[in-house]
Every structure is written in C-alpha cells, then in structure tokens.
Amino acid sequence: MIRTPTLEFRIREKIRKSRRIVFLRSDFKALGDYDQIGRALRGLEARGRLARIGQGLYAKARPNRITGKTMLAAPGGFDQVSKEALSRLGVRWEPTGAERDYQSGSTQIPARVTVRVYGDFSRSIFYGNYRLMVEAVAA
C-alpha cells in the first residue's frame, strides 16, 4: 500500500529544499487550501521547524544546542530574517544611519534592528523579545 505524503510533510520538504529563510503563507497555497495550510504551519511551528515572525510570515527555525528551545535558523539572526521579510513583502527599505556607520567601521553596535521604509508599511515583524523598528520616509 502506497501512502501519500501529508501536507505537513510536503511543506516541510519545500522549506528544507529552499535557500530562503523567510516564507509567506502564500508560498504554500498550491499545496492545499487556506485552513489546511494554516494547521500544517502551526504544527511545524509547534515542532520547532518554523517560527512565526508576523502575520502570514514564517522563518526557518531549529533547536538551540544548549537550551533546546527554538531559535531562528538564519546565520544573521533576527536582523537577517526581518530584512529578508521586508524584501519578500516587496517593501522598499534601507539601513538607518547607525547601521551604515557600523558597516563602515564604527565601533558603536546598533542596539536594535531599525530600518527606513519608503511608503506605507504598518505590519509588525517580531520574534520573541525582538521587534523590527521602522522609520517611515515619505515616498
């Protein structure tokens, strides 16, 4: 008897094979209907394979080797995940002055992930105690 793979398995495989770190819920709409995908994504989140970082936004996750708790799988942490999420959402953004200074050699490390966003952007991107701070710039 041949078993067909579950929706959760197909989503997990799609995530595993992808080079992306951030996924939109709409990335999986070809695999099933809205409610089924929601249940599968919640299941993957409960198992520590995904982390919800906003409404309809998910990031690859893995267990921390020391604590065993779920953490973001991106090498750049929340900073990388939040910026990739903005790009995936089609938002035009740029780093703030503090980050540009740090990248050009300043020893002052920016304490929070902050970006300048052009146009309207009202979504919230977060993970645990981390939250993306947004400076709005008139378009």
Coordinates of N, CA, C and O in Angstrom, one line a residue, residues 92-96 115-121 134-139:
R92 N 10.2 48.6 0.0 CA 11.4 49.3 -0.3 C 12.0 49.8 1.1 O 11.3 50.6 1.8
W93 N 13.2 49.4 1.4 CA 13.8 49.8 2.7 C 15.3 50.0 2.5 O 15.9 49.7 1.5
E94 N 15.9 50.6 3.5 CA 17.3 50.8 3.6 C 17.8 50.9 5.0 O 17.0 51.1 5.9
P95 N 19.0 50.6 5.3 CA 19.5 50.6 6.7 C 19.5 52.0 7.2 O 19.6 53.0 6.5
T96 N 19.4 52.2 8.5 CA 19.5 53.5 9.1 C 20.9 54.0 9.2 O 21.9 53.3 8.9
V115 N 15.2 50.0 10.4 CA 15.3 50.2 9.0 C 14.4 51.4 8.6 O 13.5 51.8 9.3
R116 N 14.8 52.1 7.5 CA 14.0 53.1 7.0 C 13.1 52.5 5.9 O 13.6 51.8 5.0
V117 N 11.8 52.8 5.9 CA 10.9 52.2 5.0 C 10.3 53.3 4.2 O 9.9 54.4 4.7
Y118 N 10.3 53.1 2.8 CA 9.7 54.1 1.9 C 8.2 53.7 1.7 O 7.9 52.6 1.3
G119 N 7.3 54.7 1.8 CA 5.9 54.4 1.6 C 5.2 53.9 2.9 O 5.7 53.9 4.0
D120 N 4.0 53.4 2.7 CA 3.2 52.9 3.8 C 3.6 51.5 4.2 O 3.7 50.6 3.3
F121 N 3.8 51.3 5.5 CA 4.1 50.0 6.0 C 3.6 49.9 7.4 O 4.1 50.7 8.3
V134 N 10.8 50.6 12.7 CA 10.7 51.2 11.4 C 10.7 52.7 11.5 O 9.9 53.3 12.3
E135 N 11.5 53.3 10.7 CA 11.5 54.8 10.5 C 10.8 55.0 9.1 O 11.3 54.6 8.1
A136 N 9.7 55.7 9.1 CA 9.0 56.0 7.9 C 9.6 57.1 7.1 O 10.0 58.1 7.8
V137 N 9.7 57.0 5.8 CA 10.3 58.0 5.0 C 9.2 58.3 3.9 O 8.7 57.4 3.3
A138 N 8.9 59.6 3.7 CA 7.9 60.0 2.7 C 8.4 59.5 1.4 O 9.6 59.7 1.0
A139 N 7.5 58.9 0.6 CA 7.9 58.4 -0.7 C 8.0 59.4 -1.8 O 7.9 60.4 -1.9

